[in-house]
Structures are given as C-alpha cells and as structure tokens.
Coordinates of C-alpha atoms in Angstrom, one line a residue:
M953 CA 7.3 26.5 7.4
Y954 CA 8.6 27.4 10.6
K955 CA 10.6 30.4 12.5
L956 CA 12.6 30.9 16.1
F957 CA 13.4 34.3 15.9
S958 CA 14.6 34.6 19.4
V959 CA 18.3 35.2 20.9
R960 CA 20.5 32.9 22.6
R961 CA 24.4 34.1 23.3
V962 CA 27.3 31.2 22.8
G963 CA 30.0 32.6 24.5
A964 CA 30.5 36.0 22.9
V965 CA 28.0 35.6 19.9
A966 CA 24.2 36.2 19.8
V967 CA 23.3 33.3 17.4
G968 CA 19.7 33.8 16.0
V969 CA 18.1 30.1 16.2
I970 CA 16.3 28.9 13.2
L971 CA 14.9 25.8 14.0
T972 CA 14.7 23.2 11.8
V973 CA 11.8 20.4 12.9
A974 CA 13.1 18.4 10.4
A975 CA 16.6 18.5 11.3
G976 CA 19.3 16.0 13.2
C977 CA 21.6 17.1 16.2
A978 CA 24.3 18.2 14.1
P979 CA 27.6 18.0 15.8
V980 CA 27.8 14.8 16.1
K981 CA 29.0 13.6 12.8
P982 CA 29.7 9.6 11.9
S983 CA 32.7 7.7 12.7
S984 CA 33.5 5.9 9.4
G985 CA 34.8 9.3 7.8
Y986 CA 34.5 9.2 3.8
S987 CA 35.6 6.7 1.6
A988 CA 38.6 6.3 -0.5
Q989 CA 35.5 7.5 -3.4
Q990 CA 33.6 10.0 -1.6
R991 CA 37.4 11.8 -1.4
A992 CA 37.9 11.4 -4.7
A993 CA 34.7 13.3 -5.3
R994 CA 35.8 16.2 -3.0
E995 CA 38.6 16.7 -4.0
A996 CA 37.3 17.4 -7.8
P997 CA 37.3 21.0 -8.5
A998 CA 34.1 22.8 -8.9
T999 CA 33.7 26.1 -11.7
S1000 CA 30.4 27.1 -11.0
L1001 CA 27.9 27.4 -7.2
A1002 CA 25.9 23.8 -8.8
E1003 CA 28.7 21.7 -9.4
L1004 CA 30.4 22.6 -6.4
I1005 CA 26.7 21.4 -4.2
Y1006 CA 26.4 18.6 -7.0
L1007 CA 30.2 17.2 -5.8
E1008 CA 29.1 18.0 -2.5
M1009 CA 26.1 16.5 -1.7
Q1010 CA 27.1 13.2 -4.0
A1011 CA 30.0 12.7 -1.7
V1012 CA 28.6 13.1 1.6
H1013 CA 24.8 12.7 1.3
L1014 CA 23.3 9.1 3.3
E1015 CA 21.1 8.0 -0.3
P1016 CA 21.8 10.1 -2.3
P1017 CA 20.7 9.4 -5.7
A1018 CA 20.7 6.1 -7.9
S1019 CA 21.0 7.9 -11.7
D1020 CA 20.5 11.5 -13.3
Q1021 CA 17.1 10.9 -14.6
I1022 CA 16.1 10.2 -10.6
L1023 CA 17.5 13.7 -9.1
G1024 CA 16.0 15.4 -12.4
T1025 CA 13.3 14.1 -11.9
R1026 CA 13.6 14.9 -7.7
I1027 CA 14.9 18.9 -8.7
V1028 CA 11.9 19.2 -10.8
E1029 CA 9.4 17.9 -7.8
A1030 CA 11.7 20.7 -5.2
L1031 CA 12.1 23.2 -7.3
A1032 CA 7.8 23.1 -7.9
A1033 CA 7.1 22.1 -4.1
R1034 CA 9.4 25.4 -3.2
L1035 CA 7.9 28.1 -5.8
D1036 CA 4.2 26.6 -5.3
P1037 CA 3.6 24.5 -2.1
D1038 CA 0.1 25.2 -2.0
R1039 CA -1.0 24.4 -5.9
L1040 CA -1.6 27.5 -6.3
Y1041 CA -0.3 28.6 -9.6
L1042 CA 1.6 25.8 -11.2
L1043 CA -0.2 23.3 -14.2
E1044 CA 0.5 19.7 -14.2
S1045 CA 1.2 20.2 -17.8
D1046 CA 4.2 22.3 -16.3
L1047 CA 5.2 19.7 -14.6
Q1048 CA 4.6 17.1 -17.4
A1049 CA 6.9 19.1 -19.8
A1050 CA 9.7 20.1 -17.4
A1051 CA 9.9 16.2 -16.5
S1052 CA 9.9 15.4 -19.9
T1053 CA 13.7 17.0 -19.8
A1054 CA 14.2 16.1 -16.1
S1055 CA 16.7 13.2 -17.2
Q1056 CA 18.9 16.9 -17.8
W1057 CA 18.8 18.7 -15.4
P1058 CA 21.9 17.7 -13.5
S1059 CA 23.9 17.7 -15.9
R1060 CA 22.4 21.1 -17.3
Y1061 CA 23.3 22.5 -13.4
R1062 CA 26.7 21.0 -13.6
A1063 CA 27.4 23.1 -16.9
N1064 CA 25.6 25.8 -15.2
D1065 CA 22.9 25.7 -17.5
L1066 CA 19.5 27.2 -15.2
E1067 CA 17.2 28.2 -18.2
S1068 CA 14.7 25.5 -17.1
P1069 CA 14.4 26.2 -13.8
R1070 CA 13.9 29.5 -14.5
E1071 CA 10.8 28.7 -17.7
L1072 CA 9.3 27.5 -14.0
I1073 CA 9.9 30.5 -12.1
R1074 CA 8.6 32.7 -14.8
R1075 CA 5.8 30.6 -15.6
L1076 CA 5.0 30.9 -11.2
H1077 CA 4.9 34.8 -11.9
R1078 CA 2.6 35.5 -14.9
R1079 CA 0.2 33.5 -13.0
V1080 CA 0.8 35.6 -9.6
K1081 CA -0.2 38.7 -11.6
A1082 CA -3.3 37.0 -12.8
R1083 CA -4.7 35.5 -9.2
A1084 CA -4.2 39.3 -8.3
A1085 CA -5.7 41.2 -11.1
L1086 CA -8.7 38.6 -10.1
A1087 CA -9.0 39.0 -6.5
I1088 CA -8.8 43.4 -6.8
D1089 CA -11.9 42.4 -9.1
M1090 CA -13.9 39.6 -6.7
L1091 CA -13.0 42.4 -4.0
S1092 CA -15.4 44.7 -4.9
T1093 CA -18.4 42.5 -5.6
E1094 CA -21.4 41.9 -3.2
S1095 CA -21.8 38.4 -4.0
L1096 CA -17.6 37.9 -2.6
F1097 CA -20.0 38.9 1.5
E1098 CA -22.6 36.8 1.3
S1099 CA -23.0 33.6 3.4
V1100 CA -21.6 30.6 1.1
T1101 CA -19.8 27.5 2.4
V1102 CA -16.0 27.6 1.7
P1103 CA -14.3 24.0 0.6
V1104 CA -12.2 22.6 2.7
V1105 CA -9.0 22.2 0.7
P1106 CA -6.9 18.8 1.2
A1107 CA -3.2 19.6 2.6
D1108 CA -2.5 16.6 -0.4
R1109 CA -4.7 18.7 -3.7
A1110 CA -2.8 17.6 -7.2
W1111 CA -1.7 20.0 -9.3
A1112 CA -4.3 21.9 -11.1
A1113 CA -5.2 20.2 -15.1
S1114 CA -6.4 23.4 -16.4
M1115 CA -6.1 27.5 -16.0
A1116 CA -10.2 27.4 -15.2
E1117 CA -9.4 25.2 -12.3
L1118 CA -6.5 27.6 -11.0
E1119 CA -9.0 30.5 -11.0
S1120 CA -11.7 28.6 -8.9
R1121 CA -9.0 26.9 -6.1
W1122 CA -8.0 31.1 -6.5
K1123 CA -11.3 32.6 -6.1
A1124 CA -11.6 29.6 -3.3
V1125 CA -9.0 31.0 -1.4
L1126 CA -10.0 34.8 -1.1
Q1127 CA -13.6 33.5 0.1
Q1128 CA -11.7 31.7 3.2
Q1129 CA -9.8 35.2 3.8
V1130 CA -12.9 37.0 3.6
A1131 CA -14.4 34.1 6.4
S1132 CA -11.6 34.2 8.3
S1133 CA -11.3 37.9 8.3
A1134 CA -15.3 37.7 9.6
E1135 CA -14.2 35.1 12.2
L1136 CA -11.4 37.3 13.8
G1137 CA -13.9 40.3 14.6
L1138 CA -12.6 42.7 11.1
D1139 CA -15.8 44.2 9.8
R1140 CA -16.6 44.6 6.1
R1141 CA -14.3 48.5 4.9
T1142 CA -11.5 46.6 6.6
T1143 CA -11.4 43.6 5.5
V1144 CA -10.9 44.5 2.1
D1145 CA -8.8 47.1 2.8
V1146 CA -7.0 44.8 4.0
W1147 CA -6.7 42.0 1.6
L1148 CA -6.4 44.9 -1.8
S1149 CA -3.5 46.3 0.1
S1150 CA -2.5 42.2 0.0
Y1151 CA -3.2 41.1 -3.1
G1152 CA -2.1 44.4 -4.7
K1153 CA 2.1 43.9 -3.4
L1154 CA 1.5 40.2 -4.5
P1155 CA 3.1 40.2 -7.1
Q1156 CA 6.2 42.1 -6.2
E1157 CA 6.8 40.8 -3.0
M1158 CA 6.8 36.8 -5.0
L1159 CA 9.2 38.6 -7.6
A1160 CA 11.4 39.3 -4.7
E1161 CA 10.8 36.0 -3.3
H1162 CA 11.5 34.3 -6.1
P1163 CA 13.8 36.7 -8.5
V1164 CA 14.3 35.3 -12.6
D1165 CA 18.0 36.0 -12.1
S1166 CA 18.7 34.1 -9.0
C1167 CA 20.1 30.6 -9.0
M1168 CA 19.0 31.0 -5.0
D1169 CA 15.8 28.9 -5.8
C1170 CA 17.7 26.6 -8.2
M1171 CA 20.1 25.7 -5.2
H1172 CA 17.4 25.0 -3.0
A1173 CA 16.2 22.8 -5.1
L1174 CA 18.9 20.6 -6.0
V1175 CA 20.0 20.4 -2.1
A1176 CA 16.3 19.3 -1.2
A1177 CA 16.4 17.1 -4.4
Y1178 CA 18.9 14.8 -2.2
D1179 CA 16.2 15.0 0.8
S1180 CA 14.2 18.0 2.0
A1181 CA 16.2 18.0 5.2
S1182 CA 19.4 19.1 3.7
T1183 CA 19.7 22.4 3.9
Y1184 CA 22.1 24.8 1.9
Y1185 CA 22.3 28.7 3.1
P1186 CA 23.8 30.8 1.0
Q1187 CA 27.0 33.1 3.1
H1188 CA 24.4 36.4 3.3
G1189 CA 21.6 34.2 5.3
V1190 CA 24.4 32.3 7.1
N1191 CA 25.7 36.2 8.3
F1192 CA 22.2 37.5 9.0
Q1193 CA 21.6 35.3 11.6
L1194 CA 24.3 36.7 13.9
G1195 CA 22.4 39.6 14.2
L1196 CA 18.8 38.3 14.9
V1197 CA 17.2 40.1 17.7
G1198 CA 13.3 39.7 18.7
V1199 CA 11.1 38.8 21.4
G1200 CA 11.5 34.8 22.1
L1201 CA 8.0 33.4 19.8
T1202 CA 8.2 30.4 17.3
L1203 CA 5.5 31.0 14.6
R1204 CA 3.8 29.2 11.7
L1205 CA 2.6 30.0 9.2
V1206 CA -1.7 28.6 9.0
G1207 CA -3.2 29.5 6.5
D1208 CA -2.8 33.2 5.8
R1209 CA -2.7 33.5 9.2
T1210 CA 0.3 33.9 11.9
E1211 CA 0.2 31.7 14.6
I1212 CA 2.1 31.1 17.7
V1213 CA 3.8 27.2 18.7
N1214 CA 6.6 28.2 20.8
I1215 CA 7.2 30.9 23.1
A1216 CA 10.8 30.4 24.6
P1217 CA 11.7 30.3 28.1
A1218 CA 12.6 33.1 29.8
G1219 CA 12.5 35.4 26.6
P1220 CA 9.8 38.6 26.4
A1221 CA 7.1 36.9 25.1
S1222 CA 7.2 34.6 28.2
R1223 CA 6.7 37.8 31.1
E1224 CA 3.8 37.7 32.0
T1225 CA 1.8 39.0 29.0
G1226 CA -0.8 36.2 28.9
L1227 CA 0.1 35.1 25.3
R1228 CA 0.7 31.2 25.3
Q1229 CA 1.1 28.7 22.2
G1230 CA -2.2 28.7 19.6
D1231 CA -2.8 32.8 19.5
I1232 CA -2.6 34.7 16.2
I1233 CA -0.9 37.5 15.6
L1234 CA -3.0 39.9 13.3
A1235 CA -1.3 43.4 13.8
V1236 CA 2.0 44.7 14.5
G1237 CA 4.1 48.1 15.3
E1238 CA 6.6 50.3 16.8
S1239 CA 3.4 51.6 18.8
D1240 CA 0.3 51.2 19.8
T1241 CA -1.5 53.7 17.2
Q1242 CA 0.4 52.4 14.4
L1243 CA 0.1 48.9 14.0
Q1244 CA -0.3 46.8 10.6
T1245 CA -1.9 44.3 10.1
V1246 CA -0.5 41.2 9.3
L1247 CA -2.8 38.8 7.5
G1248 CA -1.9 37.5 4.3
W1249 CA 1.9 38.0 5.3
S1250 CA 4.7 35.3 4.1
L1251 CA 6.6 34.1 7.3
D1252 CA 9.1 35.8 6.9
K1253 CA 8.2 39.3 5.9
T1254 CA 6.0 39.6 9.6
V1255 CA 9.4 38.4 11.1
E1256 CA 11.2 41.2 9.7
L1257 CA 8.5 43.4 11.0
I1258 CA 8.7 42.1 15.1
R1259 CA 12.3 41.8 14.9
G1260 CA 14.2 45.4 15.5
K1261 CA 17.0 47.2 17.9
A1262 CA 17.6 45.6 20.9
G1263 CA 15.8 47.4 23.5
S1264 CA 12.9 48.7 21.2
T1265 CA 9.0 48.0 21.8
V1266 CA 7.3 45.9 19.7
F1267 CA 3.3 45.7 20.0
L1268 CA 1.3 42.5 18.9
K1269 CA -2.4 42.5 18.8
V1270 CA -3.0 39.0 19.0
I1271 CA -6.9 37.5 19.4
R1272 CA -7.3 33.7 20.6
L1273 CA -10.1 31.5 19.5
K1274 CA -12.5 29.3 21.6
K1275 CA -15.1 27.2 20.7
E1276 CA -18.0 28.1 22.6
A1277 CA -17.1 31.7 23.9
P1278 CA -16.3 35.3 21.3
A1279 CA -12.5 35.3 20.3
E1280 CA -10.4 37.3 23.0
V1281 CA -8.6 40.1 21.1
S1282 CA -5.4 42.0 23.5
L1283 CA -2.7 44.3 22.2
I1284 CA 1.1 43.6 24.1
A1285 CA 3.8 45.6 24.4
L1286 CA 7.5 43.5 24.2
R1287 CA 10.5 44.9 24.6
R1288 CA 12.7 43.3 21.8
E1289 CA 16.2 41.6 23.4
E1290 CA 18.2 38.9 23.4
V1291 CA 17.5 35.6 25.7
P1292 CA 20.9 33.9 26.8
L1293 CA 21.6 30.7 26.9
Q1294 CA 22.1 30.2 30.2
E1295 CA 18.2 31.6 30.4
A1296 CA 16.3 29.4 28.2
A1297 CA 18.4 26.8 29.9
V1298 CA 16.8 23.7 32.3
S1299 CA 14.9 25.0 34.8
G1300 CA 12.8 23.3 37.5
S1301 CA 10.2 23.9 39.8
L1302 CA 8.2 21.5 42.8
I1303 CA 4.5 21.2 42.5
E1304 CA 2.5 20.1 45.7
S1305 CA -0.8 18.0 45.2
I1306 CA -3.2 16.9 47.3
R1307 CA -4.2 13.0 47.2
D1308 CA -6.3 11.6 49.3
G1309 CA -5.6 14.0 52.1
R1310 CA -2.2 14.1 51.6
S1311 CA 0.9 16.4 50.1
R1312 CA 2.4 15.1 47.4
R1313 CA 5.6 16.4 45.3
V1314 CA 6.3 16.7 42.4
G1315 CA 9.1 17.9 40.4
V1316 CA 8.3 19.8 37.2
V1317 CA 11.5 20.5 35.0
R1318 CA 11.4 22.4 31.8
V1319 CA 14.2 21.1 29.2
P1320 CA 13.8 23.6 26.6
S1321 CA 16.8 22.2 23.8
F1322 CA 19.5 20.3 24.1
Y1323 CA 22.2 23.0 24.1
F1324 CA 26.1 23.1 24.7
D1325 CA 28.1 25.9 24.4
Y1326 CA 31.3 24.7 21.8
R1327 CA 32.6 27.4 21.1
A1328 CA 32.8 27.6 25.2
H1329 CA 34.3 24.3 25.0
R1330 CA 37.2 24.8 22.6
R1331 CA 38.3 27.2 24.8
G1332 CA 39.2 25.6 27.7
D1333 CA 36.5 27.1 29.6
A1334 CA 36.1 24.4 32.1
N1335 CA 31.9 24.8 32.6
P1336 CA 30.8 25.1 29.4
A1337 CA 27.3 25.5 29.7
S1338 CA 25.4 22.3 29.2
S1339 CA 21.8 20.8 29.7
A1340 CA 23.0 17.5 30.7
R1341 CA 25.0 19.4 33.2
D1342 CA 22.0 21.5 34.1
L1343 CA 19.7 18.6 34.2
G1344 CA 22.1 17.1 36.9
R1345 CA 21.6 19.9 39.0
V1346 CA 17.7 20.8 38.9
L1347 CA 17.0 17.3 39.3
A1348 CA 19.5 16.5 42.7
D1349 CA 17.5 19.9 44.0
L1350 CA 14.8 18.9 43.6
K1351 CA 15.8 14.9 45.0
G1352 CA 16.9 17.5 47.6
Q1353 CA 13.0 18.8 47.9
G1354 CA 11.4 15.7 48.5
A1355 CA 10.2 15.2 45.3
E1356 CA 8.7 12.0 44.3
A1357 CA 8.5 12.0 41.0
I1358 CA 9.4 14.0 38.4
V1359 CA 7.8 15.7 35.0
L1360 CA 10.0 16.3 31.9
D1361 CA 7.7 19.3 30.1
M1362 CA 9.8 18.0 26.6
R1363 CA 7.0 20.1 24.5
G1364 CA 8.9 22.2 21.4
N1365 CA 12.2 20.8 22.5
G1366 CA 13.5 20.6 18.6
G1367 CA 16.6 19.2 19.5
G1368 CA 20.1 20.6 19.4
S1369 CA 23.0 18.3 20.8
L1370 CA 22.6 14.4 19.8
K1371 CA 25.6 14.2 22.3
E1372 CA 23.2 15.8 25.3
A1373 CA 20.9 13.7 24.6
V1374 CA 22.3 10.7 24.8
D1375 CA 24.1 12.3 28.1
L1376 CA 20.8 13.0 29.4
T1377 CA 19.9 9.6 30.1
A1378 CA 22.2 8.6 32.4
W1379 CA 20.9 10.9 35.4
F1380 CA 17.4 8.5 35.1
M1381 CA 19.3 4.9 34.5
A1382 CA 22.1 2.6 34.6
P1383 CA 24.6 4.0 31.4
E1384 CA 22.9 2.0 28.1
T1385 CA 22.8 2.5 24.0
V1386 CA 20.5 5.1 24.0
V1387 CA 20.3 5.5 20.0
F1388 CA 22.0 3.4 17.3
M1389 CA 23.1 5.9 14.5
Q1390 CA 23.9 4.1 10.7
G1391 CA 25.1 5.8 7.3
R1392 CA 26.3 5.8 4.1
D1393 CA 28.5 2.5 4.2
D1394 CA 26.1 0.5 6.6
R1395 CA 27.5 0.3 9.8
T1396 CA 25.5 0.8 13.0
Q1397 CA 26.4 2.5 16.0
P1398 CA 25.4 2.6 19.2
M1399 CA 25.5 6.0 21.0
T1400 CA 25.6 5.3 24.9
P1401 CA 26.1 8.4 27.7
D1402 CA 29.3 9.1 29.4
A1403 CA 29.2 6.3 32.9
Q1404 CA 28.2 8.4 35.3
A1405 CA 26.0 8.2 38.9
V1406 CA 22.4 8.0 38.8
V1407 CA 20.8 10.9 40.4
Y1408 CA 16.8 10.3 39.6
N1409 CA 15.3 6.6 40.0
Q1410 CA 12.0 7.5 41.8
P1411 CA 8.6 7.5 38.2
L1412 CA 9.6 9.8 35.1
V1413 CA 6.5 11.4 32.7
I1414 CA 7.8 12.8 29.9
L1415 CA 5.8 15.9 28.3
L1416 CA 5.6 16.0 25.1
N1417 CA 4.4 17.9 21.2
R1418 CA 4.1 17.5 18.4
N1419 CA 6.8 19.8 18.3
S1420 CA 9.3 17.4 20.4
A1421 CA 11.3 16.3 17.3
S1422 CA 14.8 14.4 17.1
G1423 CA 17.1 14.3 20.2
T1424 CA 13.7 14.8 22.4
E1425 CA 11.8 11.7 20.1
L1426 CA 15.6 9.4 20.4
F1427 CA 15.5 10.7 24.6
A1428 CA 12.3 10.2 25.4
A1429 CA 12.2 6.7 23.5
A1430 CA 15.7 5.4 25.0
L1431 CA 13.7 5.6 28.5
R1432 CA 10.2 4.6 27.5
D1433 CA 11.7 1.1 25.8
R1434 CA 13.8 0.5 28.4
G1435 CA 10.9 1.5 30.9
R1436 CA 12.1 3.9 32.5
A1437 CA 9.4 6.5 32.1
V1438 CA 5.7 6.6 30.7
L1439 CA 4.8 9.6 27.7
V1440 CA 2.3 11.6 28.3
G1441 CA 0.5 14.5 25.8
E1442 CA 0.4 14.3 22.0
G1443 CA 2.3 12.4 18.7
T1444 CA 5.3 13.8 17.9
W1445 CA 7.4 15.2 14.8
G1446 CA 9.4 12.2 13.4
S1447 CA 13.0 13.2 13.0
G1448 CA 15.2 10.4 13.1
L1449 CA 18.1 12.1 10.9
V1450 CA 21.3 13.6 11.7
R1451 CA 22.4 16.4 9.5
Y1452 CA 25.7 17.7 9.4
P1453 CA 27.4 21.6 8.6
H1454 CA 29.6 21.5 5.5
Q1455 CA 31.9 24.5 4.6
L1456 CA 31.6 25.2 0.4
A1457 CA 34.8 27.0 1.0
N1458 CA 36.6 24.7 1.9
R1459 CA 36.4 22.3 -0.7
P1460 CA 38.8 23.1 -4.3
H1461 CA 36.3 25.2 -6.2
T1462 CA 38.1 28.1 -8.6
G1463 CA 36.1 31.6 -8.7
I1464 CA 33.0 31.4 -6.8
S1465 CA 32.7 34.0 -3.7
Q1466 CA 31.6 32.9 -0.7
P1467 CA 29.7 30.0 -2.0
G1468 CA 27.7 29.6 2.0
E1469 CA 27.1 25.9 3.7
L1470 CA 25.7 23.1 3.4
Y1471 CA 23.4 21.0 6.5
I1472 CA 23.9 17.6 4.5
T1473 CA 22.5 13.7 5.8
V1474 CA 25.0 11.8 7.0
A1475 CA 22.8 9.2 8.6
R1476 CA 19.5 7.8 10.4
L1477 CA 18.9 7.4 14.1
Y1478 CA 17.2 4.1 15.5
R1479 CA 15.4 3.4 19.1
V1480 CA 17.1 0.7 20.9
D1481 CA 14.5 -1.9 19.8
G1482 CA 15.7 -0.9 16.0
E1483 CA 12.8 0.8 14.9
G1484 CA 13.0 4.6 13.4
I1485 CA 11.4 7.8 14.1
Q1486 CA 11.3 9.5 11.1
L1487 CA 8.0 10.5 10.2
T1488 CA 6.1 8.0 11.8
G1489 CA 7.8 9.9 15.3
L1490 CA 6.1 8.6 19.1
K1491 CA 2.8 7.4 19.9
P1492 CA 2.5 8.5 23.6
D1493 CA 1.4 5.9 26.1
L1494 CA -1.3 8.2 28.1
L1495 CA -3.1 10.7 24.9
L1496 CA -4.2 14.7 25.7
P1497 CA -6.5 16.3 24.0
S1498 CA -5.4 19.1 21.7
D1499 CA -7.4 21.1 19.1
L1500 CA -5.3 22.4 17.0
P1501 CA -4.8 20.9 13.6
L1502 CA -2.5 18.7 12.3
M1503 CA -0.1 20.4 9.5
R1504 CA 2.0 18.6 8.4
K1505 CA 1.8 17.8 4.8
P1506 CA 2.7 14.9 3.0
D1507 CA 6.4 15.1 2.1
P1508 CA 7.3 12.6 -1.0
L1509 CA 10.7 14.4 -1.1
A1510 CA 11.8 12.9 2.7
L1511 CA 14.2 9.5 3.6
P1512 CA 11.6 7.4 4.4
A1513 CA 11.4 5.5 7.7
K1514 CA 13.3 2.1 8.1
S1515 CA 13.9 0.3 10.7
I1516 CA 17.4 -2.7 11.7
A1517 CA 17.6 -5.5 13.2
V1518 CA 19.0 -5.9 17.0
A1519 CA 18.4 -7.3 20.0
P1520 CA 15.4 -5.9 22.0
P1521 CA 16.0 -4.4 25.0
P1522 CA 15.0 -6.0 28.5
T1523 CA 10.9 -6.2 29.6
M1524 CA 11.3 -3.3 32.2
G1525 CA 8.4 -0.6 33.7
L1526 CA 5.1 -1.1 35.6
K1527 CA 3.6 -4.7 35.4
P1528 CA 0.3 -4.9 32.7
S1529 CA -2.2 -4.5 35.1
A1530 CA -0.8 -1.0 37.0
F1531 CA -0.6 0.2 33.5
A1532 CA -4.4 -0.7 33.1
T1533 CA -4.8 0.7 36.0
L1534 CA -2.1 4.4 35.5
Q1535 CA -4.5 4.2 32.1
D1536 CA -8.3 3.8 33.7
L1537 CA -7.0 6.9 35.5
H1538 CA -6.6 9.5 33.1
A1539 CA -9.1 8.7 31.3
A1540 CA -11.6 9.3 34.4
R1541 CA -9.7 12.6 34.4
L1542 CA -10.2 13.6 31.9
A1543 CA -14.2 12.7 31.1
A1544 CA -14.1 14.8 34.1
A1545 CA -12.3 18.2 32.9
G1546 CA -14.5 18.3 30.2
P1547 CA -14.0 18.9 26.5
D1548 CA -12.7 22.2 26.6
S1549 CA -10.0 23.8 28.0
D1550 CA -9.3 27.7 28.5
D1551 CA -5.3 27.2 28.4
T1552 CA -4.4 23.9 26.8
D1553 CA -1.2 24.3 27.9
S1554 CA -1.6 24.3 31.4
F1555 CA -4.1 21.6 31.9
W1556 CA -1.3 19.7 30.1
L1557 CA 0.6 20.1 32.3
E1558 CA -1.3 20.1 34.9
Q1559 CA -2.5 16.2 33.7
A1560 CA 1.0 15.0 33.8
V1561 CA 1.9 16.0 37.4
E1562 CA -1.7 13.5 38.1
V1563 CA -0.3 10.7 36.1
A1564 CA 3.3 11.4 38.3
V1565 CA 1.3 11.1 40.9
D1566 CA -0.2 8.1 39.7
L1567 CA 3.0 6.2 39.7
A1568 CA 3.7 7.8 42.9
M1569 CA 1.0 6.0 44.7
L1570 CA 1.6 2.6 42.6
G1571 CA 5.3 2.4 43.8
K1572 CA 7.8 -0.1 42.5
D1573 CA 5.7 -3.3 43.5
E1574 CA 4.1 -2.4 40.4
S1575 CA 7.3 -2.3 38.9
R1576 CA 8.9 -5.2 36.7

C-alpha cells in the first residue's frame, strides 16, 4: 500500500496526488467509443449506489465477469482481501460460507441488500477485540521478552482453519513487533507502552476504518472484483484530495513500520534533510519534545499526523538500519508546503567522470512523472506545463554543454499522462510506434509520438527501480526494444493497464446524492514487440543490488499478463560482443565496490553514470 502526500499545483488548483502504482495512464481513452450494447447499459437508470456502480462497471470495464457466479465469487475475495489483507481475522470457514451464496451477491447488491458482506465485517470486529485482549495479556508476561525464533510469514499463506491457528498468528505477530522494537533500540518499558497503547486502540480504530453500517467497504469490493486496479472514490474522498499539504514523501507500510519509498524532487523532504529511501519513521510530532510513536499505526493515520497547515513545521524521528553497523536515529524538522508542479518537473545536471585520464561528461536527467497541465491547456495557455517539452529543453541544454551520454533517472516514476510518455521518445529517435493499446473490442491501436526533430542521438541509459511503473515501463521498453537505450537498475512494477475516470453523477440515477467517481480499467498496453508488462514488468539489462525486500504480494484479482501478435521491431542497438563487454565492465565495478553501500540511491546513480561512460567509449562503431 502506498500513499503519496506531497501536493502539486496544477494551474490555480492545489491537487494532492495519490499514487496508485497499479494504475494506468489516464487521461488517454480508447478511440473505439461505446458499442450499442454498452450505450444501452449506460442509459439504464439506477436506484441505489451499488446498482449504479454495477451498471457502469458492466458497461465500461475491459473484461467484465461473464456470470453472477464469477462476479460474486470475486466480490467475496475482494472484500476479504480488503478487510483482512494479512489473514489474521477471517477463517477459511467464514469464506466458504460466504462463497456458498456468492452467486446471489450481485443480485443482492443490485437490490441494495448488503447483509451478506456486513456479516463478514461483524466477524472481523469480533476477532479484532479477541486479538487485542490476547495481546494486552501477553504484554504483561516475561516469556514474551525471552529470546525466541520468530517465524517468517509467507506472503501467500492460506486462511486459518481454526481459532487456535488464528491465535497462533496473533502471538507470532506480537513477537515480531517486540523483536522489531528491540531492533529499533526501544527499551522494554517503552516497548510495552507502545504496544499496549496500540492494541488498546485497535478495536475502535478498526471499527472506524470498517464501520458495519457503512456501504463503502461493500462498494470498494464490488469495483475490485472486476480487477484490483479499478478504483472507487466516494465524493468526500475526491474532494479531500484538493486540500492535501505535506512534505513530499511517498510512504508504505512494511509490517508494523512506516517506510520512506520516494522523496519528491524539490519538496521539503528533499532539501538537505539526509532522508533516504528505506528510512523508517519512528515518531511524528508538532515539536521535538512532543513526538508520537507511530509503530503499529495504519499508513493513513501516520500520513494524517504528518499533514498539516501550510507553513507549519512537523518533526520526524527516523531510523536507518545497516547490515553491519549500529542503526542511525535522526530527528528532522520539515516545513509543510505545497510542491508546485514546476518544481517537481524534469531537471538536469552535468556530471564529469574521469576515465583513462580523460574527463567524460554525462548528463543526468530526473524525470519524476509524465505530467501535463490539462487545465491550462483547456484555458488556451500557449505553453502548459509538459514533461515532454521540459525534457526537450533540458536535453538541448545538456547537449550544448557537451554531454557525451545521458542517464534518465526514472526511479519512482509511477506514470501519469500516457501521451506524454509516448511523446518523450521522439527526443531520442525518429517517431515510431511506442506502445499498442487494446480495448474491449480487441482492436489494436498503435500510439506514435508527434513528429519532431531528434534532440539527442548519443548513448542513453535509463535508471529504473521497482517503483517505476506504467508509462515509465512503456517508455523504457520502447527505447530498449528499438535498441536506443540500455536499462539499468532492478525489475519494475508491472502496470500495463489504462484506467479512465467516470463521474457517476453523469449517468442516470434516482435519488443518489454525490455518488462519487470510478477509475475503470478500459484497455491493456503492450510493448512494440507485442509483449505485455502487466504484472511482469521489465527486467533491466544490467542489474543493481538492493537490500529492500520485494513487497508485492500475489494478487488473484489483478488482470493477468497477455501478449498480442505484431511485427517485431528491427534488431538494433549494441552488437552482442559490445554488450558482453558492457556486462563485464559493470560486473567488475560491482565486485570492486563490495556488498554494502551507505547510500544506495547515490550508488545506483554512480553506477548508471559509469555505464553511460562505457557506452560513450564503445562508440557508434559497436552499434548495429
């Protein structure tokens, strides 16, 4: 789970960006439009929110389930995954009981009968209370603090078969939490206080997050049953995004810890704070003497504590774990503010690397997202903010300064405007098909950038990580598949879908106030060789080491990977012998650097720059 709570200013409106790494690249919409059957389905009036969402999903979604039995089964799976993602509360028998009536769930939803899903929510709350009571009791025992081997929990473990198995899981989690607290340097008294407070609040917090009388969990499960990338935003959630003010961090929850995933360029957290990807946030407060420990907190709650009034200060206590050295604990003050789009834009710098006694100039370009100011464009502004336009300007500047190669740093770029991602390729090669899009009608639509002069035709390296997704994957794949770039880093996320926003208020309904918005998966995206990136992602040409664990769990509700038959692109790029040389040089540098680095971010960038220098030295004679 990820939450990005920096704020970007688009036109005159401050818009908080919620990064959904499984999302596609709105606002591109398949060109085929709606069929007569789809139009008829969209014109049918709805009498409840559930029916309204159902009709819209059936009419628009890329691959709607073929029967109520399939849809109902997937609703049960989606609700269980939403309520109990770690499989700590619901039993296998609970799910079997729900599945036995799954074929009736869609019709019950359409009739606004939500009793079946609410029964699962009630069971959840009963088990949460039992778990909290068990943990509070265990925190007073000596045996909890004895040295024990904490079992490793598999990401895909089965649902528990009995209450005894659930209680065993609760005990194992508490043991992990106590061990984690010791690893972070907390003494026994503090550890007990932290977890007594956390478990004491757990039942009430769970009730607030999953209220029995609310229909929101039921609606989210209905949408996720079509595929896990499709999303429902209630109206209050849509409006709430307009007021987010934070510090420019992307966070995720890893067990009981809140971890920094990415730092927004030019945001408050990027300004010589010393914060790095992988740092763990221990506590948050309005002053350095009033810090609230956030171990065991939900991500939403931690983010809420970090947010605040623009111009105010928030203090973060963070810890950096090291393999063979004591952990480093720091207290950092950050000023909350908006992160204007132009400050989070494409930026470049020139780096000099000495090789064989000669200085080599490499341009490093940071591309944080594929942005385009559609509001300014609709107002008629001649030059709305555009990642493609900004990249062209930065490349021309670096070329003028004598850059012999370019590194595009696209780590953490989760996508954005698909058209921008497509247009960016034209700065590096003549306009060619970059991606194929295929919608519900199975028609394959090639996407090609607007014609423009190539700005940079010298060696190109693209630096990627596991949080590079969607448009970034397609952009990098297009340049790699056409032999124009070498990819360095680690495997990417694997997001090959297009989602499109649908305002539910725009379709017929009866008496439903502010029904909210759907982001519906409407198409798949394919590389120029016909291969999909959904779930599989991209594998780099040259791998870089990472100590971060892979956090993506198996997702049975995700649309599977597919491929299409297209004419393969011509074979280009480095000759095999030159590529082998490149691999050997890269491997030798990694071996010489050793297994550990104090700053993984900087180490990765340094290695990417060295690969760029290798390419510059190999020269065009080694290209096909």
